[in-house]
Coordinates of C-alpha atoms in Angstrom, one line a residue:
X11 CA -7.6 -22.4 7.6
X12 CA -10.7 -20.3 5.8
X13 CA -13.2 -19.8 7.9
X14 CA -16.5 -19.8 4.9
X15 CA -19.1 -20.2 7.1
X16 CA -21.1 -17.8 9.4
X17 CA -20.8 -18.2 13.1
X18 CA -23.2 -19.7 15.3
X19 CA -22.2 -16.7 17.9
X20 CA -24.1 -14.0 18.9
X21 CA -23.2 -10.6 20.0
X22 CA -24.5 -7.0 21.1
X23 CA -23.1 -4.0 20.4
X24 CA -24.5 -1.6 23.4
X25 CA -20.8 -1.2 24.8
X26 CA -20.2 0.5 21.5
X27 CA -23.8 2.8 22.0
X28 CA -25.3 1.1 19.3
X29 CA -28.2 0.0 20.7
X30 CA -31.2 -2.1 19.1
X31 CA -29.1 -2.8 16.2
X32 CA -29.9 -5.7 13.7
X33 CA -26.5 -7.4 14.3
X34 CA -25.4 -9.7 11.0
X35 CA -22.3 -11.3 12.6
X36 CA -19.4 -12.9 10.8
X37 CA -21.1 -13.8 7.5
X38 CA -20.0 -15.7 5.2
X39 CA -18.6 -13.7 1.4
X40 CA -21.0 -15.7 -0.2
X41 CA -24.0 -14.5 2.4
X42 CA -22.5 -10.7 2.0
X43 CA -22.3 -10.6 -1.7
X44 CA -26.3 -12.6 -1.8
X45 CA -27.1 -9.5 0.5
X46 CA -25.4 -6.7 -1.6
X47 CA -27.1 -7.7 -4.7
X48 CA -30.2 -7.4 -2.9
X49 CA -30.2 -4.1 -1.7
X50 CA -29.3 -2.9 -5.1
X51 CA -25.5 -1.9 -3.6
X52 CA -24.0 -4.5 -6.4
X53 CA -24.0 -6.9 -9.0
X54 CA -22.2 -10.0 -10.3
X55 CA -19.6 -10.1 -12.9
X56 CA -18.9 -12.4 -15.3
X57 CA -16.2 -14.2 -13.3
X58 CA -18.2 -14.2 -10.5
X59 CA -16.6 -11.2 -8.1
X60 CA -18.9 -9.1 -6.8
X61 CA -18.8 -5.6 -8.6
X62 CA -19.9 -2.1 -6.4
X63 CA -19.3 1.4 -6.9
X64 CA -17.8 3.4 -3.9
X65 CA -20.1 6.6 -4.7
X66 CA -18.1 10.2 -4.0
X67 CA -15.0 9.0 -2.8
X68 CA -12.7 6.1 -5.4
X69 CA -9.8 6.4 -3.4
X70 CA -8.4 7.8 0.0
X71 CA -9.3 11.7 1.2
X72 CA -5.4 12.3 2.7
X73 CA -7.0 16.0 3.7
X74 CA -9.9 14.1 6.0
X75 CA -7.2 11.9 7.6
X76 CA -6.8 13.1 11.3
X77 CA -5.1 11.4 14.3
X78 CA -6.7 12.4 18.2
X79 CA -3.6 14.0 20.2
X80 CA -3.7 13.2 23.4
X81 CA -1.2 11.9 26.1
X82 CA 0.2 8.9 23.4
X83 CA 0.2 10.4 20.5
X84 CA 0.9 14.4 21.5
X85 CA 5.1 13.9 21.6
X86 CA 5.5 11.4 19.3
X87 CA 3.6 11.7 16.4
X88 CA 4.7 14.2 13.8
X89 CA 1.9 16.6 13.2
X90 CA 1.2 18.6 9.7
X91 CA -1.0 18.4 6.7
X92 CA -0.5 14.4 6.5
X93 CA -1.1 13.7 10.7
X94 CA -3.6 16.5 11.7
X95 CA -4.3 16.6 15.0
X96 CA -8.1 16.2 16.1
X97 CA -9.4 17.5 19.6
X98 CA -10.6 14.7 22.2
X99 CA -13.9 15.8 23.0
X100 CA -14.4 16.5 19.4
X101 CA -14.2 13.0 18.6
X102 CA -16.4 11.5 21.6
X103 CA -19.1 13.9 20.7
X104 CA -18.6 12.7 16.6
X105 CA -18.3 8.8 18.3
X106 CA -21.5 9.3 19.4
X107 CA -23.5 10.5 16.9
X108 CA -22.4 7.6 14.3
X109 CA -22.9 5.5 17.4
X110 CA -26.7 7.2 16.8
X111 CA -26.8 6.7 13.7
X112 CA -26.0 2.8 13.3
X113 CA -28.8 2.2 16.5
X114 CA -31.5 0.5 15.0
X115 CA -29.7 -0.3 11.7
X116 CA -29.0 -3.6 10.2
X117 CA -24.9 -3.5 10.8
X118 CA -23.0 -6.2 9.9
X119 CA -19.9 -7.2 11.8
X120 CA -16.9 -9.5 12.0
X121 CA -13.9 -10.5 14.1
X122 CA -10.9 -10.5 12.8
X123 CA -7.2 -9.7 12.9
X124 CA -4.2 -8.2 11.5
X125 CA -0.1 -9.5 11.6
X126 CA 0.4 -13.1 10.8
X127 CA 3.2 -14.1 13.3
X128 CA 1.3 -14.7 16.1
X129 CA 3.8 -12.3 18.3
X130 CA 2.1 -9.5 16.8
X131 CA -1.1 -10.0 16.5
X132 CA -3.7 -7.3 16.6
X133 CA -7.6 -8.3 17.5
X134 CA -9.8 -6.3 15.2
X135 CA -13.6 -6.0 15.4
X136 CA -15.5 -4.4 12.6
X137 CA -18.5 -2.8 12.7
X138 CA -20.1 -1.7 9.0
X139 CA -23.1 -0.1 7.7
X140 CA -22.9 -1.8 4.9
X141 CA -22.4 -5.5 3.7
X142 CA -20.1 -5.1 0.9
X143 CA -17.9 -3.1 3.4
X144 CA -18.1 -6.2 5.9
X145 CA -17.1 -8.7 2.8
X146 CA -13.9 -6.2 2.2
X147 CA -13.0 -6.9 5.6
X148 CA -13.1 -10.6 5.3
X149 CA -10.4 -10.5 2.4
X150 CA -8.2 -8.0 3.5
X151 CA -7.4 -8.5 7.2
X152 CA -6.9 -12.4 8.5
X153 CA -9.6 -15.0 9.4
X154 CA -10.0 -16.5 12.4
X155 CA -11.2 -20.2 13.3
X156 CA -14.9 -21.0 14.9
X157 CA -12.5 -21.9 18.1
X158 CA -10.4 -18.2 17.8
X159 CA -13.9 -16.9 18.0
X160 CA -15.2 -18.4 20.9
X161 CA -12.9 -16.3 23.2
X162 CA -12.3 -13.7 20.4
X163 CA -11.3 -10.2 22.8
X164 CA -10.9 -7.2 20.1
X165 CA -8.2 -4.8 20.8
X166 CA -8.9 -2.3 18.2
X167 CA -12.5 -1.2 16.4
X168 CA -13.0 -0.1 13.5
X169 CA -16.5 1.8 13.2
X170 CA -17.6 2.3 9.7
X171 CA -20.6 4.8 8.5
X172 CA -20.4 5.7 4.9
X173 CA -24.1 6.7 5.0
X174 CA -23.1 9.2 7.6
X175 CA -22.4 12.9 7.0
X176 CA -20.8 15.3 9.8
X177 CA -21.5 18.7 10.0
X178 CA -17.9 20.7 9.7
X179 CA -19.0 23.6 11.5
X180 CA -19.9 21.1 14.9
X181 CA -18.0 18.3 14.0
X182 CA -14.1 19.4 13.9
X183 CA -13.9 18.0 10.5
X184 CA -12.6 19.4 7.2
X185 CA -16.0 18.7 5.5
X186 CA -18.7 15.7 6.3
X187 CA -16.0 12.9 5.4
X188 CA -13.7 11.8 8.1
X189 CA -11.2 8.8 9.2
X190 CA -9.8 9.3 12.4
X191 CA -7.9 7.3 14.8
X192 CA -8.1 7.3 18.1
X193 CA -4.9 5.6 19.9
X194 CA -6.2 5.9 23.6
X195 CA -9.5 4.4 22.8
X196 CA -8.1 2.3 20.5
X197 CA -10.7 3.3 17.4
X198 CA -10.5 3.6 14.1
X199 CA -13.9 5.9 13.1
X200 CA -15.1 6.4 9.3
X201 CA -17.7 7.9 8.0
X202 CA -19.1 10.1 5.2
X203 CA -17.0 7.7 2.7
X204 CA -18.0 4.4 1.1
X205 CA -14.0 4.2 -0.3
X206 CA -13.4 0.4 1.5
X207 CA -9.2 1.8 1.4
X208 CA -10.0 3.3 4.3
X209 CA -10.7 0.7 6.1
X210 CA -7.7 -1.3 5.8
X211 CA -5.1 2.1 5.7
X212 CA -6.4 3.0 9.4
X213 CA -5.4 0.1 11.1
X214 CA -2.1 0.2 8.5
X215 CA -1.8 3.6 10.2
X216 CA -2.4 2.1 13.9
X217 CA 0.8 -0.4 13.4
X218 CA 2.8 2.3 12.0
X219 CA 2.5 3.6 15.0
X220 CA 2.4 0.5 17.4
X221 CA 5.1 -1.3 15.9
X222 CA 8.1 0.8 16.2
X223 CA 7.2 2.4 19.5
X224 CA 6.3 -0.5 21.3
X225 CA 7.5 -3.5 19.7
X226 CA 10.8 -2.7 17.9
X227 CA 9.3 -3.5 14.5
X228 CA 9.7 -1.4 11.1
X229 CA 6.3 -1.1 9.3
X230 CA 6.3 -1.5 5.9
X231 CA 4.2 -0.2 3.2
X232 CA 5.8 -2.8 0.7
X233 CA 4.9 -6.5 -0.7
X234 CA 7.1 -9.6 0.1
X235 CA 7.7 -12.9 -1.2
X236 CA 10.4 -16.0 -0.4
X237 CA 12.1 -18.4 -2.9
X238 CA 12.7 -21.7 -3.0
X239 CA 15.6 -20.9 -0.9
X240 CA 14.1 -19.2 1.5
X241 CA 15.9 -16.0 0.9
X242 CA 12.9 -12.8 1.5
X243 CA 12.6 -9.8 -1.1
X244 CA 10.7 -7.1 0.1
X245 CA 9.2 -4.5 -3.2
X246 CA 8.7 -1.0 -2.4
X247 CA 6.6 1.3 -4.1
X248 CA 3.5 4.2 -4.5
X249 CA 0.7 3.2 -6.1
X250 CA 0.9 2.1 -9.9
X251 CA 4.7 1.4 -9.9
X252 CA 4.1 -2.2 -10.0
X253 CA 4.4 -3.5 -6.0
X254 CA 1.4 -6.0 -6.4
X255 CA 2.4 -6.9 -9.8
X256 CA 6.2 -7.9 -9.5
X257 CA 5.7 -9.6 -6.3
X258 CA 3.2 -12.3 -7.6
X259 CA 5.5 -14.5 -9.0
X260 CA 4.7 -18.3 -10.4
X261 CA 8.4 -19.1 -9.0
X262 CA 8.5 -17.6 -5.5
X263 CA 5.4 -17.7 -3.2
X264 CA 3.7 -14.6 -2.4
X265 CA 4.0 -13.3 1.4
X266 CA 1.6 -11.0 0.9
X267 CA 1.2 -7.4 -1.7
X268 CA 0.9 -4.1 0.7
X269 CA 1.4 -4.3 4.5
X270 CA 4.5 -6.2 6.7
X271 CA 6.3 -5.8 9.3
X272 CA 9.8 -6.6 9.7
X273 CA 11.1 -7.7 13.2
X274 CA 13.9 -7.4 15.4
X275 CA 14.6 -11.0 15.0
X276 CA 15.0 -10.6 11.1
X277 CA 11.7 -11.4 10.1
X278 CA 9.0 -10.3 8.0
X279 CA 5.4 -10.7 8.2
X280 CA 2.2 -10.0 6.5
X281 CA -0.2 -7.5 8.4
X282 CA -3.1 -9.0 5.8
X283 CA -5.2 -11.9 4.7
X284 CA -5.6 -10.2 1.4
X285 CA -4.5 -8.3 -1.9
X286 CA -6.3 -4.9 -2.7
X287 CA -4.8 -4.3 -6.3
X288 CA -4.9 -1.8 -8.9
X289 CA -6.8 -3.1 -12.0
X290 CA -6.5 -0.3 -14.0
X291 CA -5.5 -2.0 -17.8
X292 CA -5.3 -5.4 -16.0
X293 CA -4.8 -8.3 -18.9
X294 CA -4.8 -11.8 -18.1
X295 CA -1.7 -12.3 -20.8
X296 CA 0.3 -9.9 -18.3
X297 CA -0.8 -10.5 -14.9
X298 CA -2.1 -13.8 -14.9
X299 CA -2.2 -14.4 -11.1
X300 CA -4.0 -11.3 -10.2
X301 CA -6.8 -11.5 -13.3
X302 CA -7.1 -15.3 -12.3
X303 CA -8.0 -13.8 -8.8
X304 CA -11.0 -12.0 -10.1
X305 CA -13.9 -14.7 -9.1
X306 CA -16.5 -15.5 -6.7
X307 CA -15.2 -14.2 -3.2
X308 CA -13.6 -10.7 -4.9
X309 CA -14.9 -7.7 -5.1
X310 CA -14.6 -5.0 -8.0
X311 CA -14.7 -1.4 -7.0
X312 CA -15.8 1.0 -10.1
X313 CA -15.3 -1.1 -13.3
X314 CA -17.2 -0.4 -15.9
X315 CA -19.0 -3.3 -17.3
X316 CA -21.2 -4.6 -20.6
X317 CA -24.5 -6.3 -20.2
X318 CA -22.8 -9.5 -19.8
X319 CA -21.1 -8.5 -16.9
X320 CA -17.5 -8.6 -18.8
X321 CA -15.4 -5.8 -17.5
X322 CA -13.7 -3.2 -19.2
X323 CA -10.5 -2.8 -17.9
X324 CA -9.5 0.1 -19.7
X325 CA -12.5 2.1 -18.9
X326 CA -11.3 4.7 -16.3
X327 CA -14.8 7.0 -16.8
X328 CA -15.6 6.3 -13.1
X329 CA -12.1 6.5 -11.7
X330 CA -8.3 5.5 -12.4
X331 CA -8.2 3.7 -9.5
X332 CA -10.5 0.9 -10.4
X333 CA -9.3 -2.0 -7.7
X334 CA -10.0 -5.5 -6.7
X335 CA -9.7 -6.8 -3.4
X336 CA -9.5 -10.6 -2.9
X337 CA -8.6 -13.0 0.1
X338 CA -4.7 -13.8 -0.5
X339 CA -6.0 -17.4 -0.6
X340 CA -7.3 -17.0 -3.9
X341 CA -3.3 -16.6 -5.3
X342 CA -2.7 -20.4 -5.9
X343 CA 1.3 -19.6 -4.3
X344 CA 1.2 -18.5 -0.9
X345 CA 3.4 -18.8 1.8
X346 CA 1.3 -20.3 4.8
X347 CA 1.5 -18.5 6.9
X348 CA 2.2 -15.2 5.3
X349 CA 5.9 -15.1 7.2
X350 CA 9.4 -15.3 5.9
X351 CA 12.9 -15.1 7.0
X352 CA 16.1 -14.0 5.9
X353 CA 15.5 -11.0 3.9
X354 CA 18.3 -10.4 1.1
X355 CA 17.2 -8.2 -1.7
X356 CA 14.9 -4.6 -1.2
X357 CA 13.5 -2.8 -4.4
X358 CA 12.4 0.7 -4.2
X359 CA 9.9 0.7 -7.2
X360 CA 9.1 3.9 -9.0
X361 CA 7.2 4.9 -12.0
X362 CA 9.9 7.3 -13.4
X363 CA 7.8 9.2 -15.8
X364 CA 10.6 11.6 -16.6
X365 CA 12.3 8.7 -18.4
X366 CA 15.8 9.6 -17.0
X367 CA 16.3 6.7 -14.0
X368 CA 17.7 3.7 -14.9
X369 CA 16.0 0.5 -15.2
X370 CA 17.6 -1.1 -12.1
X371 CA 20.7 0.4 -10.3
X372 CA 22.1 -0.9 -6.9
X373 CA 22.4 1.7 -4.1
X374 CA 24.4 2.4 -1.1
X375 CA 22.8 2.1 2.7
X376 CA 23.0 6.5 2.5
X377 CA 21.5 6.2 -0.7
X378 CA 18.7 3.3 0.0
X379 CA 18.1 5.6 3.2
X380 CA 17.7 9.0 1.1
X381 CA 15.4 7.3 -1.7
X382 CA 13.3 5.8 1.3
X383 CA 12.3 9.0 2.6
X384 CA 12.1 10.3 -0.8
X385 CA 9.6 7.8 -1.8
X386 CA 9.7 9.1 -5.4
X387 CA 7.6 8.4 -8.4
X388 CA 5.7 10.7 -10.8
X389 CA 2.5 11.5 -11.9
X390 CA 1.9 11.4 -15.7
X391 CA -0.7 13.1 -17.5
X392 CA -4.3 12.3 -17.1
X393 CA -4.1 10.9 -13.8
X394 CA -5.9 14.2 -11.8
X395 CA -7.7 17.0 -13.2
X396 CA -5.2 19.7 -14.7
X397 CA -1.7 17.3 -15.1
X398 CA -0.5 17.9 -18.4
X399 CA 3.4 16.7 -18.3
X400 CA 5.0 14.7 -16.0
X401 CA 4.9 15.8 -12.3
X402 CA 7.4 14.6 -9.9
X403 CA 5.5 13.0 -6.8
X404 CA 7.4 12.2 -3.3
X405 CA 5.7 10.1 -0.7
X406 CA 7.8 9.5 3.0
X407 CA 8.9 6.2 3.4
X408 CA 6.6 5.3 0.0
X409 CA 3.3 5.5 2.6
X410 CA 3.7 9.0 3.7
X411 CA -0.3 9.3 4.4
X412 CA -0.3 6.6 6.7
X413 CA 3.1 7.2 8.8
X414 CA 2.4 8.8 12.0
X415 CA 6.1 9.3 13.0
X416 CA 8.7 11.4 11.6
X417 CA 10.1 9.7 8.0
X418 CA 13.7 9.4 9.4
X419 CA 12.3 7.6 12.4
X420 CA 11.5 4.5 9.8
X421 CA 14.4 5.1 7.2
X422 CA 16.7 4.6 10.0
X423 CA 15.2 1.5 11.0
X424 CA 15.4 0.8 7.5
X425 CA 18.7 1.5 7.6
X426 CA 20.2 -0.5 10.4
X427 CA 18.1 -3.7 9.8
X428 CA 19.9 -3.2 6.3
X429 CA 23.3 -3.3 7.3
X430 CA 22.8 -5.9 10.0
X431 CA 21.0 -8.1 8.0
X432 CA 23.1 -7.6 4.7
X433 CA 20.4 -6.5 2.4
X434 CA 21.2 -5.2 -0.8
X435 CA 19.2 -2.4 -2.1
X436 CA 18.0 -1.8 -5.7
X437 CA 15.8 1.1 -7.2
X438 CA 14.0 0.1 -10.3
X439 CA 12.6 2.1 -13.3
X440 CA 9.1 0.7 -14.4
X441 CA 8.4 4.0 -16.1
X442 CA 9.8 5.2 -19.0
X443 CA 12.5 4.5 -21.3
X444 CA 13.8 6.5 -24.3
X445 CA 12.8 9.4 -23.5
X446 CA 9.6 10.7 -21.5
X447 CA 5.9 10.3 -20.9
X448 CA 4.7 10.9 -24.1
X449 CA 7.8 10.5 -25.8
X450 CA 9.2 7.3 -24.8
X451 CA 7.4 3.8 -23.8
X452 CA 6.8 2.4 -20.5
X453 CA 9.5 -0.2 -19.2
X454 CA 8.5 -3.7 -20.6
X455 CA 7.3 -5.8 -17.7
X456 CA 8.8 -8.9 -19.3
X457 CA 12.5 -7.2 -18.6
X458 CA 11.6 -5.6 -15.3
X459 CA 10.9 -9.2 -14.5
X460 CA 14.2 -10.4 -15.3
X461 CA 16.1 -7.8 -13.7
X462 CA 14.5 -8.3 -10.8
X463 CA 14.9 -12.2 -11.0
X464 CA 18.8 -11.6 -11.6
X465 CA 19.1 -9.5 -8.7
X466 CA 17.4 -12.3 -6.1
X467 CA 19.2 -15.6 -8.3
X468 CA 22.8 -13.3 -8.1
X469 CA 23.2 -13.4 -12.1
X470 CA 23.4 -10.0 -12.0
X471 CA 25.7 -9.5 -9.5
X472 CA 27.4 -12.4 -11.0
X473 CA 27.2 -10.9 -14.8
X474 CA 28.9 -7.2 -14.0
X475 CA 31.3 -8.4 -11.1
X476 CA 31.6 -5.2 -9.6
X477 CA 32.0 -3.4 -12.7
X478 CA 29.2 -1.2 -12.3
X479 CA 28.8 2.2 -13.7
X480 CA 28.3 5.3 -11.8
X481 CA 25.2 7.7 -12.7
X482 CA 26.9 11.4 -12.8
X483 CA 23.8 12.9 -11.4
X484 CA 22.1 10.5 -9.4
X485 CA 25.1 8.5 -8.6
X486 CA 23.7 4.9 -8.2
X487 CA 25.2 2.2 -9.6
X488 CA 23.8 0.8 -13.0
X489 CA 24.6 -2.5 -13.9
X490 CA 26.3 -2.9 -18.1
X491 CA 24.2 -6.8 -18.8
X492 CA 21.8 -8.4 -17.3
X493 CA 20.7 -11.8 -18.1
X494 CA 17.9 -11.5 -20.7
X495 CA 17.9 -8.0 -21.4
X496 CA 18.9 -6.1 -24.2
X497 CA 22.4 -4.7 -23.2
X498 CA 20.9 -1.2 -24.5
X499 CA 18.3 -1.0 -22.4
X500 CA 20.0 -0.8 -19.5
X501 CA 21.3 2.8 -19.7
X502 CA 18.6 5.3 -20.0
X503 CA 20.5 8.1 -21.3
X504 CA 21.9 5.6 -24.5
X505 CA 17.7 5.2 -24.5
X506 CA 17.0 8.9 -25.5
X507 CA 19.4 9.2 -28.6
X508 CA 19.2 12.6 -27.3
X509 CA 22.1 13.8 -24.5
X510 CA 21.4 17.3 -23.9
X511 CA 17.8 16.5 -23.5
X512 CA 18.7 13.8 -21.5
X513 CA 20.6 15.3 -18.9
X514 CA 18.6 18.8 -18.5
X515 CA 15.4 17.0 -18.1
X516 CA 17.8 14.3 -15.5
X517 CA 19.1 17.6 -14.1
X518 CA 15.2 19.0 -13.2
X519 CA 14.2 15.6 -11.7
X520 CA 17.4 16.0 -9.5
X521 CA 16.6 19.3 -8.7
X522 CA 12.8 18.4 -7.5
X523 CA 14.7 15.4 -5.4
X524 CA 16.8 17.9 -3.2
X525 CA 13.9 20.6 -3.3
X526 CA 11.8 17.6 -2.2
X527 CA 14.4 16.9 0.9
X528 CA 14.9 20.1 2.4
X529 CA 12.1 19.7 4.9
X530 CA 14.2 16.3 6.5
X531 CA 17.6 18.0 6.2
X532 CA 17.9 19.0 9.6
X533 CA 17.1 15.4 10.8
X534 CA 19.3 13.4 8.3
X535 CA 22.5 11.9 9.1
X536 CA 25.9 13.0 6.7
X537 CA 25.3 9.2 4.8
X538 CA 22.0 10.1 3.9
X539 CA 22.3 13.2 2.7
X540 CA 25.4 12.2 0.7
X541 CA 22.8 9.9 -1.4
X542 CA 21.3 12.8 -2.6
X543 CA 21.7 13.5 -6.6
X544 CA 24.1 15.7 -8.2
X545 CA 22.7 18.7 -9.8
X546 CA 24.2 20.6 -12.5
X547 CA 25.5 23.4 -10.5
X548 CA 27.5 20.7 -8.7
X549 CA 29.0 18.6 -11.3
X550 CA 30.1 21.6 -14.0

């Protein structure tokens, strides 16, 4: 059910130290977009969404991210330059200053909560500063009824200050941004940052924590959806590789694009009640489910637009990461509730950039387990200041910033909820083919599509019957036909027209791979670290 409407309950906020505040409570997206355009934080666009630019920060601050160690977190979280450890007297003294700073503000706040089978569910109360931070919250995490609120009790906060700056030097912080949680108190505190991601990546960050500790659950930073059948597939992948895009499908009904669990009784569910997706070059010819999406209810972070309000979607002058988030409600094919069962097929999505993986290749558990903690894809030129070629890019368990465990702690979940549940494992290619960036073309979606839709149908399994060829250097099986796909494009190195150049630059990506893995050696199994490529050292 949609909850539209604001509530006819009332709250204070003086537990929370913010005292005299001007509390807007659980107002409606229409009532927080009215209010954004008329503090000057945002306009309308053409379609309707609701268009606001983040300010400093267009995307997460990984370096700002820190995690309070005390008696739960201290042994089990695995501390280093992604979990950094924040003193607890440090935080109750930062606490109270944004606490300060909201009293006497207009805050706006909503009840809400996070994991769609009701087993799981997490109670989340949001306090904002601002109203187009509040509206964010409404799409991304899951509604409740006017009956859920009545005896709504929030288990986790999350207390969010752009407009607030801390002081390094007193604070404990890096510099005046910050998002930290707080697993004793049960907090998630932002300030200094009007980036909405954060938001919805610290309480991502809290279940990857919750959920395998205490509930036997794998986190997942992946999408999901279910076919007619019933049968789940579950689409890994870093940012730009295509996770949101491949899993909003006209034929199978959309579980949900970012954030699931998977359970110990073999099923997966959604953390969200929404989609935040990449809209950088977004076309309504290719993506017409997510560009349909785009309307009253969404909102736009750091488009550029004309004076009709018509956005340029090309236009990265503000930021690459130009984003929409929408309530998942607005995808006409969703699976209600955002559950599924009987997971069957896994892709590991990456943006190979180096042009030298193939297009889909089936993997072994060792190997799905290796390429999980890998988490590979690559940067490509233009994307940050100083990137000139392609740049191999490895992210733990493809969510590396917001795992607070040790990678193998996760990939061998991964693994054994593989093997027990029979899952076959694929890593696709929606980089580059024929040769590199700047060289070759990026993957066409329209045969990504179909490999993907042979894989879950079994055509392709079907098509090759087990008469698969072996990579020499990264050893995965690649598949000779696929239903509608050119024959040729299924081998990258037949791609290049080029062999030597095809197998040194395959030979440096392989290289990066095992430099990448050195730092999990000495807590991987002998099956995962027998998925690791060849290199030419190796196979000569």
């Amino acid at each position: 059910m949609v909850n539209h409407t604001q509530s006819t309950k009332t709250i204070s906020l003086e537990q929370y130290g913010i005292k005299n505040a001007n509390v807007r409570y659980q107002l409606s997206p229409k009532e927080l977009q009215e209010t954004t355009i008329e503090k000057g934080q945002g306009v309308q666009s053409s379609s309707g969404a609701l268009a606001v630019n983040t300010g400093e920060f267009t995307g997460r601050s990984p370096m700002d991210r820190f995690i309070v160690k005390d008696d739960i977190t201290k042994d089990r979280v695995w501390w280093g330059n992604i979990n950094i450890p924040f003193d607890s007297d440090k935080f109750d003294a930062l606490y109270n200053k944004v606490a300060d700073y909201l009293s006497e503000k207009e805050v706006f706040v909503r009840d809400s909560y996070a994991c769609a089978d009701e087993n799981y569910k997490l109670n989340i109360r949001v306090i904002n500063e601002y109203p187009w931070s509040n509206m964010f919250a409404y799409n991304m995490f899951l509604r409740p009824t006017e009956a859920e609120l009545k005896n709504f009790s929030p288990e986790w906060t999350v207390v969010n200050a752009p407009g607030f700056m801390a002081n390094p030097e007193e604070d404990g912080t890096r510099q005046h941004n910050f998002a930290i949680l707080n697993f004793e108190k049960k907090i998630a505190l932002i300030g200094g940052t009007g980036y909405t991601g954060e938001i919805k990546k610290g309480i991502f960050s809290a279940l990857n924590f919750i959920l395998p500790v205490f509930k036997n659950t794998l986190p997942m930073h992946c999408s999901a959806n279910v076919g007619k059948e019933g049968d789940t597939s579950i689409f890994f992948g870093l940012s730009g590789t295509g996770k949101t895009t491949l899993s909003t499908d006209p034929d199978r009904s959309l579980i949900g694009d970012d954030e699931h669990g998977w359970t110990a009784e073999n099923t997966v569910f959604n953390f969200e009640g929404g989609c935040y997706a990449k809209v950088i070059n977004l076309s309504q010819e290719q993506e017409p489910e997510i560009f349909g999406a785009i309307k009253e209810g969404a909102i736009l972070e750091n488009v550029k637009m004309n004076a009709k309000g018509e956005v340029d979607f090309e236009d990265t002058s503000i930021t690459q990461n130009t984003r929409v988030s929408y309530p998942i409600h607005h995808i006409e094919n969703i699976r209600v509730p955002s559950t599924g069962e009987n997971p069957k097929n896994i892709f590991f999505l990456t943006a190979d950039a180096f042009g030298v993986l193939p297009p889909i290749s089936k993997l072994t558990p060792g190997q799905a387990a290796y390429h999980f903690i890998s988490g590979y894809t690559a940067k490509v030129a233009g994307t940050e200041a100083g990137i000139t070629e392609p740049v191999p890019s490895f992210s733990a368990c493809f969510g590396a910033p917001f795992m607070p465990l040790h990678p193998t702690k996760y990939a061998e979940m991964l693994s054994r909820k593989m093997q027990e549940a029979g899952v076959t494992v694929w890593l696709v290619n929606t980089g580059w083919t024929g040769g590199p960036y700047g060289i070759g073309s990026r993957m066409k979606l329209k045969y990504t599509r179909a490999m993907i839709t042979a894989a879950m149908d079994g055509s392709l399994e079907e098509a090759n019957k087990g008469n698969y060829h072996t990579h020499s250097i990264f050893k995965v099986e690649q598949p000779r036909t696929c239903p509608n796909v050119p024959t040729s494009v299924l081998s990258p190195r037949q791609t290049w027209n080029n062999d030597e150049g095809y197998y040194a630059t395959a030979d440096k990506l392989a290289r990066s791979f095992k430099e990448n893995f050195k730092q999990f050696e000495d807590n991987a199994n002998d099956a995962i670290l027998a998925g690791a490529p060849n290199v030419k050292s190796e196979t000569l």
